[in-house]
XYZ file of N, CA, C and O in Angstrom:
680
model
N 34.698 -34.130 -42.531
C 33.459 -34.210 -42.791
C 33.169 -35.673 -41.145
O 33.513 -36.091 -41.015
N 32.079 -34.867 -41.152
C 30.962 -35.597 -39.759
C 30.018 -36.381 -40.314
O 29.125 -35.567 -41.152
N 29.498 -37.105 -39.768
C 27.951 -37.662 -40.154
C 27.263 -37.553 -39.117
O 27.101 -37.976 -37.961
N 25.486 -37.337 -39.746
C 24.720 -36.832 -38.278
C 23.074 -37.853 -38.887
O 23.050 -37.784 -40.076
N 23.173 -38.387 -37.903
C 21.624 -38.558 -38.179
C 20.588 -37.503 -37.802
O 20.392 -36.755 -36.905
N 19.437 -37.742 -38.462
C 18.640 -37.205 -38.590
C 17.245 -37.180 -38.510
O 16.552 -38.684 -38.941
N 16.730 -36.939 -37.158
C 15.191 -38.097 -36.432
C 14.431 -36.674 -36.238
O 13.918 -35.377 -36.330
N 12.898 -37.163 -36.285
C 11.466 -36.302 -36.727
C 10.740 -36.303 -35.819
O 11.256 -37.546 -35.421
N 10.450 -35.202 -34.943
C 9.631 -35.728 -33.893
C 8.482 -36.920 -34.341
O 7.323 -37.254 -34.959
N 7.846 -36.950 -32.980
C 7.099 -38.248 -32.715
C 5.192 -37.514 -33.750
O 5.136 -36.775 -33.504
N 5.167 -38.710 -34.163
C 3.497 -38.403 -34.741
C 4.157 -37.770 -36.522
O 2.732 -37.612 -36.861
N 5.335 -37.746 -36.699
C 5.746 -37.388 -37.982
C 5.443 -38.215 -38.972
O 5.487 -39.261 -39.014
N 5.093 -37.708 -40.387
C 5.503 -38.764 -41.607
C 6.231 -38.499 -41.805
O 6.664 -37.604 -42.878
N 7.457 -39.942 -41.869
C 9.125 -39.416 -42.831
C 8.596 -39.195 -44.037
O 9.797 -38.638 -44.723
N 7.807 -40.055 -44.866
C 7.809 -39.852 -46.326
C 7.373 -38.681 -46.847
O 7.851 -37.905 -47.737
N 6.623 -38.000 -45.701
C 6.184 -36.828 -46.573
C 5.933 -35.220 -45.288
O 4.497 -35.682 -44.404
N 6.884 -35.031 -44.754
C 7.295 -34.554 -42.919
C 5.732 -33.425 -43.591
O 6.614 -32.531 -44.676
N 5.772 -32.481 -42.802
C 4.742 -30.950 -43.011
C 6.214 -29.981 -42.251
O 7.175 -30.792 -41.712
N 5.802 -28.732 -42.626
C 6.791 -28.166 -42.147
C 7.340 -27.728 -40.723
O 8.754 -27.879 -39.712
N 6.175 -27.511 -39.453
C 5.920 -27.732 -38.370
C 7.300 -28.864 -37.726
O 8.072 -28.701 -36.745
N 7.508 -29.753 -38.354
C 8.172 -31.664 -37.908
C 9.124 -31.021 -38.132
O 10.780 -31.441 -37.714
N 9.622 -31.274 -39.509
C 10.738 -30.335 -39.909
C 12.096 -29.466 -39.400
O 12.991 -29.690 -39.178
N 10.776 -28.237 -38.663
C 11.509 -27.338 -37.366
C 11.974 -27.841 -37.052
O 13.077 -27.422 -36.119
N 11.349 -28.437 -36.028
C 11.952 -29.547 -35.092
C 12.924 -30.357 -35.002
O 13.222 -31.803 -34.317
N 13.271 -30.690 -36.102
C 14.078 -32.053 -37.059
C 15.664 -32.183 -36.337
O 16.001 -30.567 -35.160
N 15.759 -33.175 -35.222
C 17.013 -33.187 -34.458
C 17.971 -33.652 -35.401
O 17.681 -34.965 -35.709
N 19.422 -32.805 -34.792
C 20.899 -33.947 -35.872
C 21.567 -34.585 -35.209
O 22.069 -33.021 -34.060
N 21.781 -35.297 -34.459
C 22.910 -36.056 -34.190
C 23.877 -36.361 -34.674
O 24.100 -37.783 -35.548
N 25.149 -35.804 -34.113
C 26.573 -36.060 -34.615
C 26.685 -37.482 -34.069
O 26.828 -38.572 -33.205
N 27.777 -38.749 -34.946
C 28.179 -39.615 -34.999
C 29.313 -39.435 -34.651
O 30.163 -39.291 -34.876
N 30.100 -40.511 -33.048
C 30.846 -40.027 -33.386
C 31.623 -39.676 -31.790
O 30.605 -39.222 -30.738
N 32.718 -39.283 -31.730
C 33.271 -38.973 -30.310
C 32.156 -37.613 -29.487
O 31.883 -36.753 -30.568
N 31.910 -37.114 -28.825
C 31.403 -36.531 -28.491
C 32.443 -35.240 -27.457
O 32.457 -35.534 -25.692
N 32.978 -34.376 -27.327
C 33.965 -33.776 -26.527
C 33.620 -33.151 -25.574
O 33.300 -32.904 -24.568
N 32.388 -32.463 -25.202
C 31.288 -31.600 -24.417
C 31.414 -33.048 -23.065
O 31.245 -32.549 -21.767
N 30.805 -34.245 -23.481
C 30.728 -35.035 -23.008
C 31.967 -35.778 -21.802
O 31.354 -36.688 -21.270
N 33.089 -35.761 -22.354
C 33.956 -36.157 -21.965
C 34.163 -35.267 -20.629
O 34.941 -35.552 -19.985
N 34.447 -33.991 -20.835
C 34.757 -33.035 -19.762
C 33.458 -32.832 -19.322
O 33.813 -32.259 -17.903
N 32.253 -32.908 -19.316
C 30.859 -32.345 -18.533
C 30.180 -33.077 -18.433
O 28.461 -33.040 -19.090
N 29.933 -34.928 -18.270
C 29.492 -35.578 -18.728
C 27.749 -35.415 -17.982
O 26.895 -35.603 -18.507
N 28.109 -34.983 -16.545
C 26.359 -34.291 -15.932
C 25.822 -33.819 -16.305
O 24.935 -33.654 -16.762
N 26.897 -33.101 -16.289
C 26.035 -31.423 -17.361
C 25.507 -31.066 -18.687
O 24.000 -31.155 -19.113
N 26.399 -32.473 -19.126
C 25.845 -32.909 -20.803
C 24.568 -33.570 -20.684
O 23.413 -33.369 -21.264
N 24.466 -34.553 -19.958
C 23.062 -35.513 -19.506
C 22.073 -34.644 -19.587
O 20.810 -35.052 -19.831
N 22.304 -33.542 -18.467
C 20.969 -32.868 -17.963
C 21.035 -31.998 -18.982
O 19.274 -31.828 -18.980
N 21.753 -31.192 -19.560
C 21.118 -30.662 -20.416
C 20.411 -31.056 -21.826
O 19.835 -30.498 -22.493
N 20.901 -32.615 -22.470
C 19.909 -33.336 -23.434
C 18.521 -33.770 -22.433
O 18.468 -34.580 -23.422
N 18.132 -33.812 -21.579
C 17.547 -34.885 -20.452
C 17.708 -36.496 -21.227
O 16.559 -36.591 -21.580
N 18.419 -36.449 -20.101
C 18.729 -37.546 -20.864
C 19.130 -38.464 -19.371
O 20.022 -38.679 -19.408
N 18.348 -38.348 -18.500
C 17.429 -38.959 -17.268
C 18.583 -40.166 -16.919
O 18.557 -40.566 -16.254
N 17.655 -41.700 -18.148
C 17.883 -42.945 -17.884
C 19.593 -43.037 -17.712
O 20.504 -43.686 -17.467
N 20.102 -42.241 -19.192
C 22.286 -42.509 -19.502
C 22.263 -41.737 -17.561
O 23.397 -41.796 -17.316
N 21.848 -40.690 -17.773
C 22.648 -39.988 -16.532
C 22.420 -40.985 -14.788
O 23.054 -40.781 -14.610
N 21.565 -41.367 -14.863
C 21.098 -42.481 -13.362
C 22.171 -43.546 -13.920
O 22.922 -43.550 -12.883
N 21.888 -44.413 -15.392
C 23.228 -45.760 -15.071
C 24.234 -45.055 -15.130
O 25.472 -45.423 -14.828
N 24.623 -43.631 -15.562
C 26.621 -42.640 -15.748
C 26.673 -43.316 -14.107
O 27.943 -43.533 -13.846
N 25.722 -42.341 -13.044
C 25.963 -42.462 -11.877
C 26.136 -43.751 -11.179
O 26.934 -43.945 -10.260
N 25.542 -44.800 -11.207
C 25.682 -46.223 -11.268
C 26.719 -46.123 -11.018
O 27.479 -46.703 -10.039
N 27.275 -46.243 -12.414
C 28.696 -46.785 -12.521
C 29.778 -46.475 -12.148
O 31.005 -47.106 -12.123
N 29.690 -44.856 -12.843
C 30.675 -44.133 -11.425
C 30.831 -44.283 -10.102
O 31.913 -44.726 -9.960
N 30.089 -44.450 -9.211
C 29.534 -44.620 -8.235
C 30.667 -45.874 -8.370
O 31.236 -46.400 -6.979
N 30.304 -47.308 -8.371
C 30.767 -48.801 -8.538
C 31.888 -48.997 -9.013
O 33.115 -49.325 -8.406
N 32.430 -47.949 -10.020
C 33.516 -48.180 -10.443
C 34.580 -46.847 -9.512
O 35.491 -47.776 -9.015
N 34.538 -46.401 -8.859
C 34.944 -45.598 -8.423
C 35.297 -46.015 -6.135
O 36.262 -46.196 -6.053
N 33.898 -46.950 -6.481
C 34.230 -47.802 -5.407
C 34.932 -49.182 -5.708
O 35.973 -49.270 -4.418
N 35.465 -49.887 -6.284
C 35.591 -50.684 -6.718
C 37.317 -50.678 -7.008
O 38.150 -51.507 -6.243
N 37.288 -49.123 -7.325
C 39.047 -49.109 -7.926
C 39.584 -48.641 -6.173
O 40.393 -49.097 -6.210
N 38.859 -48.099 -5.449
C 39.200 -47.507 -4.452
C 39.670 -49.020 -3.650
O 40.879 -48.565 -2.930
N 39.131 -50.220 -3.008
C 39.985 -51.236 -2.598
C 41.022 -51.539 -3.414
O 41.845 -52.364 -2.859
N 41.274 -51.428 -4.543
C 42.973 -51.821 -5.807
C 43.463 -51.126 -4.815
O 44.424 -51.685 -4.546
N 43.027 -49.721 -4.776
C 44.851 -48.565 -4.520
C 44.831 -48.520 -5.374
O 45.084 -48.826 -6.770
N 46.260 -47.177 -5.378
C 46.786 -46.634 -6.321
C 46.692 -45.990 -7.290
O 45.806 -45.206 -7.483
N 46.888 -46.416 -8.481
C 46.329 -45.387 -10.067
C 45.202 -46.050 -9.740
O 44.606 -45.334 -11.051
N 44.745 -46.546 -9.608
C 43.169 -48.181 -10.029
C 42.495 -46.442 -10.211
O 41.470 -46.251 -11.452
N 42.115 -45.894 -8.616
C 40.823 -45.226 -9.800
C 41.317 -43.924 -11.110
O 40.269 -43.604 -11.265
N 42.362 -43.368 -10.486
C 41.673 -42.767 -11.825
C 42.156 -43.316 -13.141
O 41.654 -42.306 -13.996
N 42.907 -44.324 -13.002
C 43.025 -45.135 -14.297
C 41.152 -45.870 -15.163
O 41.105 -44.751 -16.113
N 40.462 -46.338 -14.137
C 39.100 -46.313 -14.761
C 38.262 -45.361 -14.551
O 37.292 -44.924 -15.513
N 38.488 -44.108 -13.868
C 37.788 -42.958 -14.481
C 38.399 -42.513 -15.822
O 37.457 -42.226 -16.172
N 38.796 -42.498 -16.454
C 40.049 -41.727 -17.304
C 39.442 -42.780 -18.777
O 38.212 -42.367 -19.620
N 39.260 -43.755 -18.805
C 38.922 -45.233 -19.573
C 37.714 -44.535 -19.597
O 37.065 -45.373 -20.745
N 36.630 -44.644 -18.309
C 35.033 -45.047 -18.477
C 35.254 -43.528 -19.278
O 33.920 -43.389 -19.540
N 35.418 -42.243 -18.767
C 35.052 -40.922 -19.359
C 35.298 -41.268 -20.909
O 34.237 -40.417 -21.722
N 36.313 -41.866 -21.116
C 36.876 -42.212 -22.879
C 35.001 -42.953 -23.011
O 34.800 -42.605 -24.490
N 35.168 -44.154 -22.950
C 34.147 -44.960 -23.215
C 32.897 -44.158 -23.458
O 32.035 -43.574 -24.097
N 33.214 -43.354 -22.160
C 30.448 -42.446 -21.942
C 31.315 -41.394 -23.002
O 30.273 -41.283 -23.483
N 32.196 -40.865 -23.929
C 32.330 -39.678 -24.849
C 32.170 -40.240 -25.629
O 31.520 -40.060 -27.301
N 32.479 -41.639 -26.430
C 32.656 -42.529 -27.344
C 30.696 -42.681 -27.673
O 30.557 -42.496 -28.532
N 30.293 -42.908 -26.539
C 28.835 -43.593 -26.698
C 27.801 -42.482 -26.413
O 26.962 -42.833 -26.213
N 27.962 -41.755 -26.245
C 27.295 -40.161 -25.829
C 26.723 -40.367 -26.887
O 25.052 -40.139 -26.951
N 26.829 -39.819 -28.363
C 25.694 -39.388 -29.240
C 24.892 -40.665 -30.051
O 23.703 -40.583 -29.810
N 25.189 -41.838 -29.329
C 24.647 -42.936 -29.669
C 23.400 -42.579 -28.779
O 22.462 -43.257 -29.153
N 24.052 -42.409 -27.441
C 23.116 -42.610 -26.400
C 21.991 -41.547 -26.094
O 21.011 -41.814 -26.282
N 22.774 -40.491 -26.798
C 21.099 -39.235 -26.988
C 19.921 -39.393 -28.100
O 18.611 -39.971 -27.917
N 20.859 -40.826 -29.441
C 19.728 -41.416 -30.076
C 19.257 -42.394 -30.019
O 17.545 -41.867 -29.989
N 19.211 -43.196 -28.983
C 18.435 -43.990 -28.652
C 17.425 -43.879 -27.519
O 16.702 -44.274 -27.655
N 17.687 -42.824 -27.111
C 17.137 -42.060 -25.826
C 15.666 -41.275 -26.135
O 13.997 -41.424 -26.386
N 16.232 -40.900 -27.756
C 15.452 -40.305 -28.186
C 14.041 -40.604 -29.283
O 13.049 -41.154 -30.065
N 14.929 -42.116 -29.589
C 13.940 -43.251 -30.652
C 13.248 -43.765 -29.510
O 12.682 -44.342 -29.235
N 13.938 -43.555 -27.995
C 13.315 -44.541 -26.873
C 11.461 -43.862 -27.094
O 10.690 -43.976 -26.171
N 11.793 -42.239 -26.955
C 10.367 -41.126 -26.672
C 9.761 -40.562 -28.009
O 8.781 -40.328 -28.136
N 10.323 -41.649 -28.947
C 9.080 -41.936 -30.658
C 9.919 -41.205 -31.513
O 8.905 -41.012 -32.691
N 10.350 -40.695 -31.115
C 12.019 -39.397 -32.361
C 11.757 -40.852 -33.615
O 12.109 -41.925 -33.308
N 11.568 -40.795 -35.158
C 11.546 -41.622 -35.875
C 13.357 -41.372 -36.182
O 12.999 -39.690 -37.234
N 13.847 -42.451 -36.893
C 15.068 -41.954 -38.473
C 14.456 -41.978 -39.055
O 14.174 -42.428 -39.624
N 15.561 -40.788 -40.098
C 14.898 -40.402 -40.869
C 15.738 -40.745 -42.073
O 16.061 -40.801 -43.582
N 16.881 -40.351 -41.940
C 18.708 -39.984 -42.937
C 19.221 -39.840 -41.556
O 19.539 -39.766 -40.994
N 20.773 -40.281 -42.565
C 22.190 -39.705 -42.786
C 22.738 -38.994 -43.807
O 22.535 -39.344 -44.591
N 23.308 -38.121 -42.790
C 24.026 -36.471 -43.555
C 25.380 -36.505 -43.365
O 26.064 -36.604 -42.374
N 25.831 -35.728 -44.162
C 27.483 -35.899 -44.000
C 27.355 -34.471 -44.208
O 26.711 -33.122 -44.581
N 28.492 -33.505 -43.150
C 28.758 -32.044 -43.710
C 29.697 -31.887 -42.576
O 30.215 -32.517 -41.816
N 30.542 -30.834 -42.937
C 31.609 -30.230 -41.634
C 30.910 -29.477 -40.763
O 31.926 -30.119 -39.687
N 29.732 -29.151 -40.896
C 29.062 -28.771 -39.150
C 28.106 -28.671 -39.427
O 27.464 -29.936 -40.183
N 27.443 -29.063 -38.446
C 25.893 -29.122 -38.427
C 25.192 -28.222 -39.301
O 24.197 -28.620 -39.817
N 25.197 -27.025 -39.271
C 24.598 -26.468 -40.250
C 24.679 -26.726 -41.664
O 24.215 -26.952 -42.665
N 25.999 -27.318 -41.929
C 26.366 -27.535 -43.254
C 25.010 -28.556 -43.524
O 24.986 -29.371 -44.578
N 25.346 -29.878 -42.659
C 24.711 -31.006 -43.032
C 22.891 -31.040 -42.809
O 22.178 -31.149 -43.343
N 22.737 -29.571 -42.236
C 21.471 -29.226 -42.139
C 20.933 -28.734 -43.873
O 19.752 -29.738 -44.656
N 21.729 -27.961 -44.316
C 21.346 -27.285 -45.521
C 21.877 -28.523 -46.515
O 20.501 -28.828 -47.060
N 22.344 -29.666 -46.651
C 22.586 -31.366 -47.381
C 20.906 -31.550 -47.245
O 20.187 -31.840 -48.340
N 20.793 -31.670 -46.192
C 19.403 -32.524 -46.343
C 18.378 -31.868 -46.724
O 17.586 -32.624 -46.772
N 18.251 -30.897 -46.342
C 17.628 -30.363 -46.263
C 17.173 -29.777 -48.108
O 15.889 -29.623 -48.269
N 18.162 -29.982 -48.722
C 18.368 -29.383 -50.593
C 17.888 -30.827 -50.735
O 16.867 -30.518 -52.089
N 18.046 -31.697 -49.984
C 18.142 -33.103 -50.955
C 16.606 -33.501 -50.693
O 16.066 -34.050 -51.105
N 15.710 -32.749 -49.656
C 14.291 -32.731 -48.933
C 13.918 -32.552 -50.265
O 12.727 -33.466 -50.901
N 14.288 -31.023 -50.736
C 13.170 -30.620 -50.728
C 13.769 -30.898 -53.609
O 12.250 -30.893 -53.475
N 14.633 -31.714 -53.275
C 14.973 -32.302 -54.235
C 13.900 -33.345 -54.681
O 13.307 -33.256 -55.505
N 13.979 -34.151 -53.366
C 11.966 -35.347 -53.630
C 11.514 -34.456 -53.949
O 10.752 -36.144 -54.357
N 10.713 -34.023 -53.134
C 9.872 -33.618 -53.067
C 9.180 -32.962 -54.368
O 8.123 -33.203 -54.933
N 10.535 -32.245 -55.130
C 10.051 -31.862 -56.143
C 9.923 -32.581 -57.438
O 9.686 -32.982 -58.649
N 10.836 -34.392 -57.636
C 10.645 -34.836 -58.159
C 9.855 -36.053 -57.864
O 9.274 -37.113 -58.401
N 8.615 -35.584 -56.941
C 7.940 -36.550 -56.551
C 6.670 -36.935 -57.391
O 6.235 -36.114 -58.327
N 6.706 -37.851 -58.471
C 5.383 -38.383 -59.455
C 4.140 -37.890 -58.886
O 3.679 -37.975 -57.914
N 3.442 -37.197 -60.091
C 1.987 -37.078 -59.568
C 1.328 -38.501 -59.092
O 1.769 -39.369 -59.393
N 0.070 -37.912 -57.788
C -0.463 -39.329 -57.523
C -1.166 -39.994 -58.700
O -2.585 -38.949 -59.751
N -1.217 -41.194 -58.400
C -2.353 -42.112 -59.672
C -3.608 -42.452 -59.041
O -3.584 -42.466 -57.596
N -4.629 -42.323 -59.709
C -5.990 -42.451 -58.892
C -6.277 -43.513 -58.436
O -6.599 -44.192 -57.888
N -5.736 -44.369 -59.604
C -5.873 -45.870 -59.699
C -4.992 -46.366 -58.768
O -3.401 -46.697 -58.157
N -5.395 -47.275 -57.295
C -4.343 -48.230 -56.373
C -3.157 -49.126 -56.955
O -3.965 -49.847 -58.387
N -2.051 -49.329 -56.806
C -1.184 -50.347 -57.180
C -1.717 -50.985 -57.076
O -1.007 -50.903 -55.689
N -1.238 -52.245 -57.106
C -2.042 -53.573 -56.335
C -0.294 -54.063 -55.882
O 1.336 -53.640 -56.374
N -0.523 -54.273 -54.713
C 1.167 -55.174 -54.002
C 2.723 -55.851 -54.715
O 1.624 -57.176 -55.101
N 3.481 -55.843 -54.530
C 3.731 -56.539 -55.479
C 3.953 -58.046 -54.897
O 3.864 -58.352 -53.564
N 4.358 -59.225 -55.592
C 4.102 -60.769 -54.244
C 5.836 -60.779 -54.003
O 6.459 -60.369 -54.336
N 5.003 -60.940 -52.925
C 6.644 -61.725 -51.962
C 7.472 -62.408 -52.450
O 6.773 -63.486 -53.049
N 8.277 -62.013 -52.440
C 9.865 -62.779 -52.905
C 10.407 -63.768 -51.325
O 10.238 -63.971 -50.355
N 10.435 -65.076 -51.856
C 10.476 -66.199 -50.556
C 12.336 -65.739 -50.836
O 12.968 -65.121 -50.678
N 12.996 -65.363 -49.678
C 14.029 -65.601 -48.918
C 15.560 -66.331 -49.284
O 14.434 -67.427 -49.754
N 16.259 -65.786 -49.509
C 16.902 -67.125 -49.579
C 17.196 -68.395 -48.501
O 17.014 -68.117 -47.210
N 17.226 -69.662 -48.982
C 18.106 -70.897 -47.612
C 18.315 -70.113 -46.676
O 18.519 -70.475 -45.294
N 19.537 -69.083 -47.133
C 20.402 -68.997 -46.140
C 20.684 -67.905 -44.618
O 20.462 -67.646 -43.495
N 19.107 -66.638 -45.348
C 18.570 -66.251 -44.654
C 17.900 -66.299 -42.894
O 16.896 -67.755 -43.255
N 18.567 -66.083 -41.697
C 17.659 -66.528 -40.255
C 16.283 -65.738 -40.048
O 16.378 -64.840 -40.508
N 15.612 -66.925 -39.325
C 14.406 -66.055 -39.498
C 14.673 -65.623 -37.486
O 14.861 -66.799 -37.326
N 13.376 -64.936 -37.538
C 13.285 -64.606 -35.774
C 11.475 -64.334 -36.465
O 11.075 -63.549 -36.696
N 10.881 -65.228 -35.506
C 9.168 -65.139 -36.093
C 9.278 -65.691 -36.612
O 9.167 -66.380 -38.148
N 8.351 -64.834 -37.697
C 7.354 -64.736 -38.858
C 8.394 -63.278 -39.978
O 8.727 -63.619 -41.563
N 10.067 -63.324 -39.411
C 10.346 -62.021 -40.326
C 11.374 -62.775 -41.008
O 12.744 -63.396 -39.835
N 12.231 -62.045 -41.460
C 12.820 -62.699 -42.117
C 14.908 -61.544 -41.460
O 13.933 -60.837 -41.574
N 15.301 -62.569 -41.331
C 16.946 -61.355 -40.778
C 18.012 -61.498 -41.760
O 18.285 -62.297 -42.091
N 17.827 -60.077 -42.589
C 19.913 -60.211 -43.034
C 20.280 -59.261 -42.824
O 20.087 -57.772 -43.484
N 21.084 -58.899 -42.043
C 21.605 -57.707 -41.879
C 21.277 -56.960 -40.549
O 20.527 -57.218 -39.974
N 21.941 -55.719 -40.762
C 21.325 -54.325 -39.734
C 19.968 -53.864 -39.888
O 20.341 -53.278 -41.487
N 19.308 -52.793 -39.279
C 18.480 -52.387 -40.286
C 19.084 -50.720 -39.149
O 19.449 -50.843 -37.792
N 18.301 -49.329 -39.734
C 18.243 -48.427 -39.704
C 16.711 -48.302 -39.713
O 16.840 -47.739 -40.322
N 16.121 -47.629 -38.037
C 14.865 -47.707 -37.642
C 14.150 -48.396 -37.804
O 13.685 -50.040 -38.055
N 12.635 -48.728 -37.834
C 11.931 -49.411 -37.741
C 11.512 -50.398 -39.534
O 11.825 -49.821 -39.992
N 10.890 -51.482 -39.088
C 11.655 -51.858 -40.748
C 9.675 -51.602 -40.958
O 8.602 -51.518 -40.741
N 9.311 -51.363 -42.832
C 8.549 -51.033 -42.918
C 8.153 -52.168 -44.324
O 9.633 -52.318 -44.891
N 6.598 -52.243 -45.047
C 6.570 -53.129 -45.858
C 5.909 -51.870 -47.032
O 5.281 -51.250 -46.358
C-alpha cells in the first residue's frame, strides 16, 4: 500500500471544497519515484518543477566536475548515488513546489494505486459532508486558550510541539 498526499488548488476552501476544486485535486505519492530515477530531467519538465530542475542540473554539473577531478569510478558512483537520492526525494520536491504555488494539503490517504487512493479520499469526503451537523444560527463563542506546558518551546508568540502538516489554523 502506498500513501498519497492530497492537495487542493489555490483559493479553494479545504473545509468545504467545491466540485471544481475537487476535480483539480492532486494526489502525490509518498516515497520512491521510479520515473524520476531513470528520466530525471524529463520527469521534472513534465511536472513543471522549474526550480527543482535548475537545482538538479547545477548539482549534477558540480558533482560531475568534482568527481572527474578525482578520477577512476568516482563519476559513475556519484552519478548513481545522486540519481538514487533524487528519486527518493522527487515526490517530496513535487509536493513542496505545489505548496509554494499555493496548493493546500488537505489529507493523506492510503491505497494500492492512485485510483484506489482517490476512491478512498472521495468516499471519506462524501461521508464527512453527509455527517456534518446542521448550521446553528447562534455563533459559538471561542474556547479559552489553554496555557502551554512549561516544556513546550516557543518561536515568537507561537507554541511549537512537534511537526505540523500544512499551515496552522485555529
